[in-house]
């Protein structure tokens, strides 16, 4: 962690503020969201379909609006979108905690999702522009603070929800309010570069759709998000299959985040000194594919837990045997993401030609969100098919194939020169304007 802090201090104060921004955002978000479904169903007594609707509205309003948020960031500036997102998230969390009306809860859920759509592209575009030639290092540190928030949030939330769900919501909303005030006072205004300041929104979007290198890269990287999301879908399902409990699920998140916090900066430095960005991404994707090999191999060897297995979980050695393949996959997947993420974020900026970066990040996030939704549907079907056919390793084999295909495709695209930076016109405007 000392290496991470030294790296963080080496950046200018605005980027340091954005590191703290992301840590606080994730802490506040994961303080509340893991416990929201239980509050809605248990505390308020809402039907399961209603709970699903509320959570679905939040996800849709974020994933579906990333492109809008990124576009607004390019046109209005990064800081206003960051502040607007923080204000919306604060108000949304307060409403979620202190309202029992379904219409209000739906509005609150939409507000929390839209908030993420506003500040996420703006924050990443701000970091990319302010970091200059140090984008890879900046996003490496950024990911550490991102993951640290994921670890701290549920722990703080667990304590507060034991007292009162309303108290937890009030604290989360307060964090976003305080963060917004601090950012308003201390974060300098920034505007990214646009090739033609007079161009319309539709023209900016058409320019993205005409950028074949960016589109190809984005489509390939959708697979990486499907693989990474298995920390929330496939791996917890496997833990429950082999242990019949939830304790191991917590271990997955702790291990994944701890590895990232401890190793991200060192891994990025090692990779940057040895591989090109495209090599790093392709090899990281390959490692993400390899991450599912232990589960594919162990699928037929580790039996499914059944209630007739009398207190088997009391035998620590057997629990360790059952969890070893899952934890091995978690570790390998975390390393793969560490290799990919900083270079992925920097590559988006390069393929955007350093122009309308917020819009590019927004489009990329929207496409990734759609890919995750479709990928989860197919992965869920594969898990069901594996159970019905008695082949528990089936979904893992498919995920290995997805990762291998993505890695190979990216390698071929890079070798063929199809991921070359596009020609950028009208570079008279500086890459970053300050106001």
Coordinates of N, CA and C in Angstrom, one line a residue, residues 169-402:
X169 N -28.5 4.9 5.5 CA -28.8 5.7 4.4 C -28.4 7.2 4.7
X170 N -28.7 7.7 5.9 CA -28.3 9.0 6.2 C -26.8 9.2 6.2
X171 N -26.1 8.2 6.7 CA -24.6 8.4 6.6 C -24.1 8.3 5.2
X172 N -24.6 7.4 4.4 CA -24.2 7.3 3.0 C -24.6 8.6 2.2
X173 N -25.8 9.2 2.4 CA -26.2 10.4 1.8 C -25.3 11.5 2.3
X174 N -24.9 11.5 3.6 CA -24.1 12.6 4.1 C -22.7 12.5 3.5
X175 N -22.2 11.3 3.3 CA -20.8 11.2 2.6 C -20.8 11.9 1.3
X176 N -21.9 11.6 0.5 CA -21.9 12.2 -0.9 C -22.1 13.7 -0.8
X177 N -22.9 14.2 0.2 CA -23.1 15.6 0.4 C -21.7 16.3 0.7
X178 N -21.0 15.8 1.7 CA -19.8 16.3 2.1 C -18.8 16.3 1.0
X179 N -18.7 15.1 0.3 CA -17.8 15.0 -0.9 C -18.1 16.1 -1.9
X180 N -19.4 16.3 -2.2 CA -19.8 17.3 -3.2 C -19.4 18.7 -2.8
X181 N -19.5 19.0 -1.5 CA -19.1 20.4 -1.0 C -17.6 20.5 -1.2
X182 N -16.8 19.5 -0.8 CA -15.4 19.6 -0.9 C -14.9 19.7 -2.4
X183 N -15.6 18.9 -3.2 CA -15.2 18.9 -4.7 C -15.5 20.3 -5.3
X184 N -16.7 20.9 -4.9 CA -17.1 22.2 -5.4 C -16.0 23.2 -5.0
X185 N -15.5 23.1 -3.8 CA -14.5 24.1 -3.3 C -13.1 23.9 -3.9
X186 N -12.7 22.6 -4.0 CA -11.3 22.3 -4.2 C -11.0 21.8 -5.6
X187 N -11.9 21.3 -6.3 CA -11.6 20.7 -7.6 C -11.7 21.7 -8.7
X188 N -10.6 21.9 -9.4 CA -10.5 22.9 -10.5 C -11.5 22.5 -11.7
X189 N -12.0 23.5 -12.4 CA -12.9 23.2 -13.5 C -12.0 22.7 -14.7
X190 N -12.5 21.7 -15.4 CA -11.8 21.2 -16.6 C -12.8 21.0 -17.8
X191 N -12.3 21.2 -19.0 CA -13.0 20.9 -20.2 C -12.1 20.2 -21.1
X192 N -12.5 19.1 -21.6 CA -11.7 18.3 -22.5 C -11.8 18.9 -23.9
X193 N -11.0 18.3 -24.8 CA -10.9 18.8 -26.2 C -12.0 18.2 -27.1
X194 N -12.5 19.1 -28.0 CA -13.5 18.6 -29.0 C -12.9 19.1 -30.3
X195 N -13.0 18.2 -31.3 CA -12.5 18.5 -32.6 C -13.2 19.7 -33.2
X196 N -14.5 19.8 -33.0 CA -15.3 20.9 -33.5 C -16.2 21.4 -32.4
X197 N -15.9 22.4 -31.7 CA -16.8 22.9 -30.6 C -18.2 23.2 -31.0
X198 N -18.5 23.4 -32.3 CA -19.8 23.8 -32.8 C -20.6 22.5 -33.3
X199 N -20.0 21.4 -33.3 CA -20.7 20.2 -33.8 C -21.8 19.8 -32.9
X200 N -22.8 19.1 -33.4 CA -24.0 18.7 -32.7 C -23.7 17.4 -31.9
X201 N -24.6 17.1 -31.0 CA -24.4 15.8 -30.3 C -24.5 14.6 -31.2
X202 N -25.4 14.6 -32.1 CA -25.6 13.5 -33.1 C -24.3 13.4 -33.9
X203 N -23.7 14.5 -34.3 CA -22.5 14.4 -35.1 C -21.3 13.8 -34.2
X204 N -21.3 14.1 -33.0 CA -20.3 13.5 -32.1 C -20.5 12.0 -32.0
X205 N -21.8 11.6 -31.9 CA -22.1 10.2 -31.8 C -21.8 9.5 -33.1
X206 N -22.1 10.1 -34.2 CA -21.8 9.5 -35.5 C -20.3 9.3 -35.7
X207 N -19.5 10.3 -35.1 CA -18.0 10.2 -35.2 C -17.5 8.9 -34.5
X208 N -18.1 8.6 -33.3 CA -17.8 7.4 -32.6 C -18.1 6.2 -33.4
X209 N -19.3 6.2 -33.9 CA -19.7 5.0 -34.7 C -18.9 4.8 -36.0
X210 N -18.3 5.9 -36.5 CA -17.4 5.8 -37.6 C -16.0 5.4 -37.3
X211 N -15.7 5.4 -36.0 CA -14.3 5.1 -35.5 C -14.2 3.5 -35.4
X212 N -13.8 2.9 -36.5 CA -13.9 1.4 -36.5 C -12.9 0.8 -35.5
X213 N -11.7 1.4 -35.3 CA -10.8 0.9 -34.4 C -11.4 0.9 -33.0
X214 N -12.0 1.9 -32.6 CA -12.6 2.0 -31.2 C -13.7 1.0 -31.1
X215 N -14.6 0.9 -32.1 CA -15.7 0.0 -32.1 C -15.2 -1.5 -31.9
X216 N -14.2 -1.8 -32.7 CA -13.7 -3.2 -32.7 C -13.1 -3.5 -31.3
X217 N -12.4 -2.5 -30.8 CA -11.8 -2.7 -29.4 C -12.9 -2.8 -28.4
X218 N -13.9 -2.0 -28.5 CA -15.0 -2.0 -27.5 C -15.7 -3.4 -27.5
X219 N -16.0 -3.9 -28.7 CA -16.7 -5.1 -28.8 C -15.9 -6.3 -28.3
X220 N -14.6 -6.3 -28.5 CA -13.7 -7.3 -28.0 C -13.7 -7.3 -26.5
X221 N -13.6 -6.0 -25.9 CA -13.5 -5.9 -24.5 C -14.8 -6.2 -23.7
X222 N -15.9 -6.3 -24.4 CA -17.2 -6.7 -23.8 C -17.0 -8.0 -23.1
X223 N -16.2 -8.9 -23.7 CA -16.0 -10.2 -23.2 C -15.3 -10.1 -21.8
X224 N -14.4 -9.2 -21.7 CA -13.6 -9.0 -20.4 C -14.6 -8.7 -19.3
X225 N -15.6 -7.9 -19.6 CA -16.6 -7.5 -18.5 C -17.5 -8.7 -18.2
X226 N -17.8 -9.5 -19.1 CA -18.6 -10.7 -18.8 C -17.8 -11.6 -17.9
X227 N -16.5 -11.8 -18.2 CA -15.7 -12.6 -17.4 C -15.5 -12.0 -16.0
X228 N -15.2 -10.7 -15.9 CA -15.0 -10.1 -14.6 C -16.3 -10.1 -13.7
X229 N -17.4 -10.1 -14.4 CA -18.7 -10.1 -13.6 C -19.0 -11.4 -13.0
X230 N -18.2 -12.4 -13.3 CA -18.5 -13.7 -12.7 C -18.1 -13.7 -11.2
X231 N -17.4 -12.7 -10.7 CA -17.2 -12.5 -9.3 C -18.5 -12.3 -8.6
X232 N -19.5 -11.8 -9.3 CA -20.8 -11.5 -8.7 C -21.8 -12.6 -9.1
X233 N -21.6 -13.3 -10.1 CA -22.6 -14.3 -10.6 C -22.0 -15.8 -10.5
X234 N -21.1 -16.1 -11.3 CA -20.7 -17.5 -11.4 C -19.9 -18.0 -10.1
X235 N -19.0 -17.2 -9.6 CA -18.2 -17.7 -8.5 C -19.1 -17.9 -7.2
X236 N -20.0 -16.9 -6.9 CA -20.9 -17.1 -5.8 C -21.8 -18.4 -6.0
X237 N -22.2 -18.6 -7.2 CA -23.1 -19.8 -7.4 C -22.3 -21.1 -7.1
X238 N -21.0 -21.0 -7.5 CA -20.1 -22.2 -7.3 C -19.9 -22.4 -5.8
X239 N -19.7 -21.3 -5.1 CA -19.5 -21.4 -3.6 C -20.7 -22.0 -3.0
X240 N -21.9 -21.6 -3.3 CA -23.1 -22.1 -2.8 C -23.3 -23.6 -3.2
X241 N -22.8 -23.9 -4.4 CA -23.0 -25.3 -4.9 C -22.2 -26.3 -4.0
X242 N -20.9 -25.9 -3.7 CA -20.0 -26.8 -3.0 C -20.0 -26.7 -1.5
X243 N -20.5 -25.6 -1.0 CA -20.5 -25.4 0.5 C -21.9 -25.3 1.1
X244 N -22.9 -24.9 0.2 CA -24.3 -24.7 0.8 C -24.4 -23.5 1.6
X245 N -23.5 -22.6 1.6 CA -23.6 -21.4 2.5 C -23.0 -20.2 1.8
X246 N -23.0 -19.1 2.6 CA -22.6 -17.8 2.0 C -21.3 -17.3 2.5
X247 N -20.7 -18.0 3.5 CA -19.5 -17.5 4.1 C -18.4 -17.3 3.0
X248 N -18.3 -18.3 2.2 CA -17.2 -18.2 1.1 C -17.4 -17.1 0.1
X249 N -18.7 -16.7 -0.1 CA -18.9 -15.6 -1.0 C -18.2 -14.3 -0.5
X250 N -18.3 -14.0 0.8 CA -17.6 -12.9 1.4 C -16.1 -13.0 1.2
X251 N -15.6 -14.2 1.3 CA -14.2 -14.4 1.1 C -13.7 -14.0 -0.3
X252 N -14.6 -14.3 -1.3 CA -14.3 -14.0 -2.7 C -14.0 -12.5 -2.8
X253 N -14.9 -11.7 -2.3 CA -14.8 -10.2 -2.5 C -13.6 -9.7 -1.7
X254 N -13.4 -10.2 -0.5 CA -12.2 -9.8 0.3 C -10.9 -10.1 -0.4
X255 N -10.8 -11.3 -0.9 CA -9.6 -11.8 -1.6 C -9.3 -11.0 -2.8
X256 N -10.4 -10.8 -3.7 CA -10.2 -10.1 -4.9 C -9.8 -8.6 -4.7
X257 N -10.4 -8.0 -3.7 CA -10.1 -6.6 -3.5 C -8.8 -6.4 -2.8
X258 N -8.4 -7.3 -1.9 CA -7.2 -7.2 -1.2 C -6.0 -7.4 -2.1
X259 N -6.1 -8.3 -3.1 CA -5.1 -8.5 -4.1 C -4.9 -7.3 -4.9
X260 N -6.0 -6.7 -5.3 CA -5.9 -5.5 -6.1 C -5.2 -4.3 -5.4
X261 N -5.7 -4.1 -4.1 CA -5.1 -3.0 -3.3 C -3.6 -3.2 -3.1
X262 N -3.2 -4.5 -2.8 CA -1.8 -4.7 -2.5 C -0.9 -4.8 -3.7
X263 N -1.5 -5.2 -4.9 CA -0.6 -5.5 -6.0 C -0.8 -4.7 -7.3
X264 N -1.8 -3.9 -7.4 CA -2.1 -3.2 -8.7 C -0.9 -2.3 -9.2
X265 N -0.4 -1.5 -8.3 CA 0.7 -0.6 -8.8 C 1.9 -1.3 -9.2
X266 N 2.3 -2.4 -8.5 CA 3.5 -3.1 -8.8 C 3.2 -3.9 -10.1
X267 N 2.1 -4.5 -10.2 CA 1.8 -5.3 -11.5 C 1.8 -4.4 -12.7
X268 N 1.2 -3.2 -12.6 CA 1.2 -2.2 -13.7 C 2.6 -1.8 -14.1
X269 N 3.4 -1.5 -13.1 CA 4.8 -1.1 -13.3 C 5.6 -2.2 -14.0
X270 N 5.4 -3.5 -13.6 CA 6.1 -4.6 -14.1 C 5.7 -4.8 -15.6
X271 N 4.4 -4.7 -15.8 CA 3.8 -5.0 -17.2 C 4.3 -3.8 -18.1
X272 N 4.2 -2.6 -17.7 CA 4.5 -1.5 -18.5 C 6.0 -1.5 -19.0
X273 N 6.8 -2.0 -18.2 CA 8.3 -2.1 -18.5 C 8.6 -3.2 -19.5
X274 N 7.6 -4.1 -19.7 CA 7.9 -5.3 -20.5 C 7.1 -5.5 -21.8
X275 N 5.8 -5.0 -21.7 CA 4.9 -5.2 -22.8 C 4.3 -3.9 -23.3
X276 N 3.9 -4.0 -24.6 CA 3.2 -2.9 -25.2 C 1.8 -2.9 -24.6
X277 N 1.0 -1.8 -24.7 CA -0.3 -1.8 -24.1 C -1.2 -2.9 -24.7
X278 N -1.1 -3.1 -26.0 CA -2.0 -4.1 -26.7 C -1.6 -5.5 -26.2
X279 N -0.2 -5.7 -26.0 CA 0.2 -7.0 -25.5 C -0.3 -7.2 -24.1
X280 N -0.3 -6.2 -23.3 CA -0.7 -6.3 -21.9 C -2.2 -6.6 -21.9
X281 N -3.0 -6.0 -22.7 CA -4.5 -6.3 -22.7 C -4.7 -7.7 -23.2
X282 N -4.1 -8.1 -24.3 CA -4.3 -9.4 -24.8 C -3.9 -10.5 -23.8
X283 N -2.7 -10.3 -23.2 CA -2.3 -11.3 -22.2 C -3.1 -11.3 -20.9
X284 N -3.6 -10.1 -20.6 CA -4.5 -10.0 -19.4 C -5.8 -10.8 -19.7
X285 N -6.3 -10.6 -20.9 CA -7.5 -11.4 -21.3 C -7.3 -12.9 -21.3
X286 N -6.1 -13.3 -21.7 CA -5.8 -14.7 -21.7 C -5.7 -15.2 -20.3
X287 N -5.1 -14.4 -19.4 CA -5.1 -14.8 -18.0 C -6.5 -14.9 -17.3
X288 N -7.4 -14.0 -17.8 CA -8.8 -14.0 -17.3 C -9.4 -15.3 -17.8
X289 N -9.1 -15.8 -19.0 CA -9.6 -17.0 -19.4 C -9.1 -18.2 -18.6
X290 N -7.8 -18.2 -18.4 CA -7.1 -19.3 -17.6 C -7.7 -19.3 -16.2
X291 N -8.2 -18.2 -15.7 CA -8.7 -18.1 -14.3 C -9.8 -19.2 -14.1
X292 N -10.5 -19.5 -15.1 CA -11.7 -20.5 -14.9 C -11.3 -21.9 -15.1
X293 N -10.0 -22.2 -15.5 CA -9.5 -23.5 -15.6 C -9.7 -24.3 -14.3
X294 N -9.2 -23.8 -13.2 CA -9.4 -24.6 -11.9 C -10.8 -25.1 -11.7
X295 N -11.8 -24.2 -12.0 CA -13.2 -24.6 -11.8 C -13.7 -25.6 -12.8
X296 N -13.2 -25.5 -14.1 CA -13.6 -26.4 -15.1 C -13.0 -27.8 -14.7
X297 N -11.8 -27.9 -14.2 CA -11.2 -29.1 -13.8 C -11.9 -29.7 -12.6
X298 N -12.2 -28.8 -11.6 CA -12.7 -29.3 -10.3 C -14.2 -29.6 -10.4
X299 N -14.9 -29.1 -11.5 CA -16.3 -29.2 -11.5 C -16.9 -30.6 -11.3
X300 N -16.2 -31.6 -11.8 CA -16.7 -33.0 -11.7 C -16.1 -33.6 -10.4
X301 N -15.1 -33.0 -9.9 CA -14.4 -33.6 -8.7 C -15.0 -33.2 -7.4
X302 N -15.5 -32.0 -7.3 CA -16.0 -31.5 -6.0 C -17.5 -31.7 -6.1
X303 N -18.1 -32.5 -5.3 CA -19.6 -32.8 -5.4 C -20.4 -31.6 -4.9
X304 N -21.6 -31.6 -5.3 CA -22.6 -30.5 -4.8 C -22.9 -30.8 -3.4
X305 N -23.0 -29.7 -2.6 CA -23.4 -29.9 -1.2 C -24.9 -30.3 -1.1
X306 N -25.3 -31.2 -0.2 CA -26.6 -31.5 0.0 C -26.9 -31.5 1.5
X307 N -28.2 -31.3 1.9 CA -28.5 -31.3 3.3 C -28.3 -32.6 4.0
X308 N -28.1 -33.6 3.3 CA -27.9 -34.9 3.9 C -26.4 -35.1 4.4
X309 N -25.6 -34.2 4.0 CA -24.2 -34.2 4.4 C -24.1 -33.7 5.8
X310 N -24.2 -34.5 6.8 CA -24.3 -34.1 8.2 C -23.1 -33.3 8.6
X311 N -23.3 -32.0 8.8 CA -22.3 -31.1 9.4 C -20.9 -31.2 8.8
X312 N -20.9 -31.5 7.4 CA -19.6 -31.6 6.8 C -18.8 -30.4 6.9
X313 N -19.5 -29.2 6.9 CA -18.8 -27.9 6.9 C -18.0 -27.7 8.2
X314 N -18.2 -28.5 9.2 CA -17.5 -28.4 10.4 C -16.0 -28.9 10.2
X315 N -15.8 -29.7 9.2 CA -14.5 -30.2 8.9 C -13.7 -29.2 8.0
X316 N -12.8 -28.5 8.7 CA -12.1 -27.4 8.0 C -11.4 -27.9 6.7
X317 N -10.8 -29.0 6.8 CA -10.0 -29.5 5.7 C -10.9 -29.7 4.5
X318 N -12.1 -30.2 4.6 CA -13.0 -30.4 3.5 C -13.5 -29.1 2.9
X319 N -13.8 -28.2 3.8 CA -14.2 -26.8 3.4 C -13.1 -26.2 2.5
X320 N -11.9 -26.4 3.0 CA -10.7 -25.8 2.3 C -10.6 -26.5 0.9
X321 N -10.8 -27.8 0.8 CA -10.7 -28.5 -0.5 C -11.8 -27.9 -1.4
X322 N -13.0 -27.8 -0.9 CA -14.1 -27.3 -1.7 C -13.9 -25.9 -2.2
X323 N -13.3 -25.0 -1.4 CA -13.1 -23.6 -1.7 C -11.8 -23.3 -2.5
X324 N -10.9 -24.3 -2.5 CA -9.6 -24.0 -3.2 C -9.7 -23.6 -4.7
X325 N -10.5 -24.4 -5.5 CA -10.6 -24.0 -6.9 C -11.3 -22.6 -7.1
X326 N -12.2 -22.3 -6.3 CA -12.9 -21.0 -6.4 C -12.0 -19.9 -6.0
X327 N -11.2 -20.1 -5.0 CA -10.3 -19.0 -4.6 C -9.1 -18.9 -5.6
X328 N -8.7 -20.0 -6.2 CA -7.7 -20.0 -7.2 C -8.1 -19.2 -8.4
X329 N -9.4 -19.4 -8.8 CA -10.0 -18.7 -9.9 C -10.1 -17.2 -9.6
X330 N -10.5 -16.9 -8.4 CA -10.6 -15.5 -7.9 C -9.3 -14.8 -8.0
X331 N -8.2 -15.4 -7.5 CA -6.9 -14.8 -7.6 C -6.5 -14.6 -9.0
X332 N -6.6 -15.6 -9.9 CA -6.2 -15.4 -11.3 C -7.0 -14.4 -12.0
X333 N -8.3 -14.3 -11.7 CA -9.1 -13.3 -12.3 C -8.7 -11.9 -11.9
X334 N -8.4 -11.8 -10.6 CA -8.0 -10.5 -10.1 C -6.7 -10.0 -10.8
X335 N -5.8 -10.9 -10.9 CA -4.5 -10.5 -11.6 C -4.8 -10.2 -13.1
X336 N -5.7 -10.9 -13.7 CA -6.0 -10.6 -15.1 C -6.6 -9.2 -15.3
X337 N -7.5 -8.8 -14.4 CA -8.1 -7.5 -14.4 C -7.0 -6.4 -14.1
X338 N -6.1 -6.7 -13.2 CA -5.1 -5.8 -12.8 C -4.2 -5.5 -14.0
X339 N -3.9 -6.5 -14.8 CA -3.1 -6.3 -16.0 C -3.8 -5.5 -17.1
X340 N -5.1 -5.8 -17.2 CA -5.9 -5.2 -18.3 C -6.3 -3.7 -18.0
X341 N -6.9 -3.5 -16.9 CA -7.6 -2.2 -16.6 C -6.9 -0.9 -16.9
X342 N -5.7 -0.7 -16.4 CA -5.1 0.6 -16.7 C -4.8 0.8 -18.2
X343 N -4.4 -0.2 -18.9 CA -4.0 -0.1 -20.3 C -5.3 0.0 -21.1
X344 N -6.4 -0.6 -20.7 CA -7.7 -0.5 -21.3 C -8.2 0.9 -21.3
X345 N -8.1 1.6 -20.1 CA -8.6 2.9 -20.0 C -7.8 3.9 -20.8
X346 N -6.5 3.7 -20.8 CA -5.6 4.6 -21.6 C -5.8 4.4 -23.1
X347 N -6.1 3.1 -23.5 CA -6.3 2.8 -24.9 C -7.6 3.5 -25.4
X348 N -8.6 3.6 -24.6 CA -9.8 4.3 -25.0 C -9.5 5.7 -25.4
X349 N -8.7 6.4 -24.6 CA -8.3 7.8 -24.9 C -7.5 7.9 -26.2
X350 N -6.6 6.9 -26.3 CA -5.8 7.0 -27.6 C -6.7 6.8 -28.8
X351 N -7.6 5.8 -28.7 CA -8.4 5.6 -29.9 C -9.4 6.7 -30.1
X352 N -9.7 7.5 -29.1 CA -10.6 8.7 -29.2 C -9.8 9.8 -29.8
X353 N -8.5 9.7 -29.9 CA -7.7 10.8 -30.4 C -7.7 12.0 -29.4
X354 N -7.8 11.7 -28.1 CA -7.8 12.7 -27.1 C -8.9 13.7 -27.2
X355 N -10.0 13.4 -27.9 CA -11.1 14.3 -28.1 C -12.4 13.6 -27.7
X356 N -13.3 14.5 -27.2 CA -14.6 14.0 -26.7 C -14.5 12.7 -25.9
X357 N -13.5 12.8 -25.0 CA -13.1 11.6 -24.2 C -14.3 11.1 -23.3
X358 N -15.0 12.1 -22.7 CA -16.2 11.7 -21.9 C -17.2 11.0 -22.7
X359 N -17.5 11.4 -23.9 CA -18.5 10.7 -24.8 C -18.0 9.3 -25.1
X360 N -16.7 9.2 -25.4 CA -16.2 7.8 -25.7 C -16.3 6.9 -24.5
X361 N -15.9 7.4 -23.3 CA -16.1 6.6 -22.1 C -17.5 6.2 -21.8
X362 N -18.4 7.2 -22.1 CA -19.9 6.9 -21.9 C -20.4 5.8 -22.8
X363 N -20.0 5.9 -24.1 CA -20.4 4.9 -25.1 C -19.8 3.6 -24.7
X364 N -18.6 3.6 -24.3 CA -17.9 2.3 -24.0 C -18.6 1.7 -22.8
X365 N -19.0 2.5 -21.8 CA -19.6 1.9 -20.6 C -21.0 1.4 -20.9
X366 N -21.7 2.1 -21.7 CA -23.1 1.7 -22.1 C -23.0 0.3 -22.9
X367 N -22.0 0.2 -23.8 CA -21.9 -1.0 -24.6 C -21.5 -2.2 -23.6
X368 N -20.6 -1.9 -22.7 CA -20.2 -2.9 -21.7 C -21.4 -3.3 -20.9
X369 N -22.2 -2.4 -20.5 CA -23.4 -2.7 -19.7 C -24.3 -3.7 -20.4
X370 N -24.5 -3.4 -21.7 CA -25.4 -4.2 -22.5 C -24.8 -5.6 -22.6
X371 N -23.5 -5.6 -22.8 CA -22.7 -6.9 -22.9 C -22.8 -7.7 -21.7
X372 N -22.8 -7.1 -20.5 CA -22.9 -7.8 -19.2 C -24.2 -8.4 -19.1
X373 N -25.3 -7.6 -19.5 CA -26.6 -8.1 -19.4 C -26.8 -9.4 -20.2
X374 N -26.4 -9.3 -21.5 CA -26.5 -10.4 -22.4 C -25.7 -11.6 -21.9
X375 N -24.4 -11.3 -21.5 CA -23.5 -12.3 -21.1 C -24.0 -13.0 -19.8
X376 N -24.6 -12.3 -18.9 CA -25.2 -12.9 -17.7 C -26.4 -13.8 -18.0
X377 N -27.2 -13.4 -19.0 CA -28.3 -14.3 -19.4 C -27.8 -15.6 -20.0
X378 N -26.7 -15.5 -20.9 CA -26.2 -16.7 -21.5 C -25.4 -17.6 -20.4
X379 N -24.7 -16.9 -19.5 CA -24.0 -17.6 -18.5 C -25.0 -18.3 -17.5
X380 N -26.1 -17.6 -17.2 CA -27.1 -18.3 -16.4 C -27.7 -19.5 -17.0
X381 N -27.9 -19.4 -18.3 CA -28.4 -20.5 -19.1 C -27.4 -21.7 -19.1
X382 N -26.1 -21.3 -19.2 CA -25.1 -22.4 -19.2 C -25.0 -23.1 -17.8
X383 N -25.2 -22.3 -16.7 CA -25.2 -22.9 -15.4 C -26.4 -23.9 -15.2
X384 N -27.6 -23.5 -15.7 CA -28.8 -24.3 -15.7 C -28.6 -25.6 -16.5
X385 N -28.0 -25.4 -17.7 CA -27.8 -26.6 -18.6 C -26.7 -27.5 -18.0
X386 N -25.7 -27.0 -17.3 CA -24.7 -27.8 -16.7 C -25.3 -28.6 -15.6
X387 N -26.2 -28.0 -14.8 CA -26.9 -28.8 -13.7 C -27.8 -29.9 -14.3
X388 N -28.5 -29.6 -15.3 CA -29.5 -30.5 -15.9 C -28.7 -31.7 -16.6
X389 N -27.6 -31.4 -17.2 CA -26.8 -32.4 -17.9 C -25.9 -33.2 -17.0
X390 N -25.7 -32.7 -15.8 CA -24.8 -33.3 -14.8 C -23.3 -33.0 -15.2
X391 N -23.1 -31.8 -15.9 CA -21.8 -31.4 -16.3 C -21.5 -30.0 -15.6
X392 N -21.1 -30.0 -14.4 CA -20.9 -28.7 -13.7 C -19.8 -27.8 -14.3
X393 N -18.9 -28.4 -15.0 CA -17.8 -27.7 -15.6 C -18.2 -27.0 -16.9
X394 N -19.4 -27.2 -17.4 CA -19.8 -26.6 -18.7 C -19.7 -25.1 -18.8
X395 N -20.3 -24.4 -17.8 CA -20.2 -22.9 -17.9 C -18.8 -22.4 -17.9
X396 N -17.9 -23.1 -17.1 CA -16.5 -22.6 -17.0 C -15.8 -22.8 -18.4
X397 N -16.1 -23.9 -19.0 CA -15.5 -24.2 -20.3 C -15.9 -23.1 -21.3
X398 N -17.2 -22.7 -21.3 CA -17.7 -21.6 -22.2 C -17.0 -20.3 -21.9
X399 N -16.8 -20.0 -20.6 CA -16.1 -18.7 -20.2 C -14.7 -18.8 -20.6
X400 N -14.0 -19.9 -20.5 CA -12.7 -20.0 -21.0 C -12.6 -19.7 -22.5
X401 N -13.6 -20.3 -23.2 CA -13.6 -20.0 -24.7 C -13.8 -18.6 -25.0
X402 N -14.7 -17.9 -24.2 CA -14.9 -16.4 -24.4 C -13.6 -15.7 -24.2

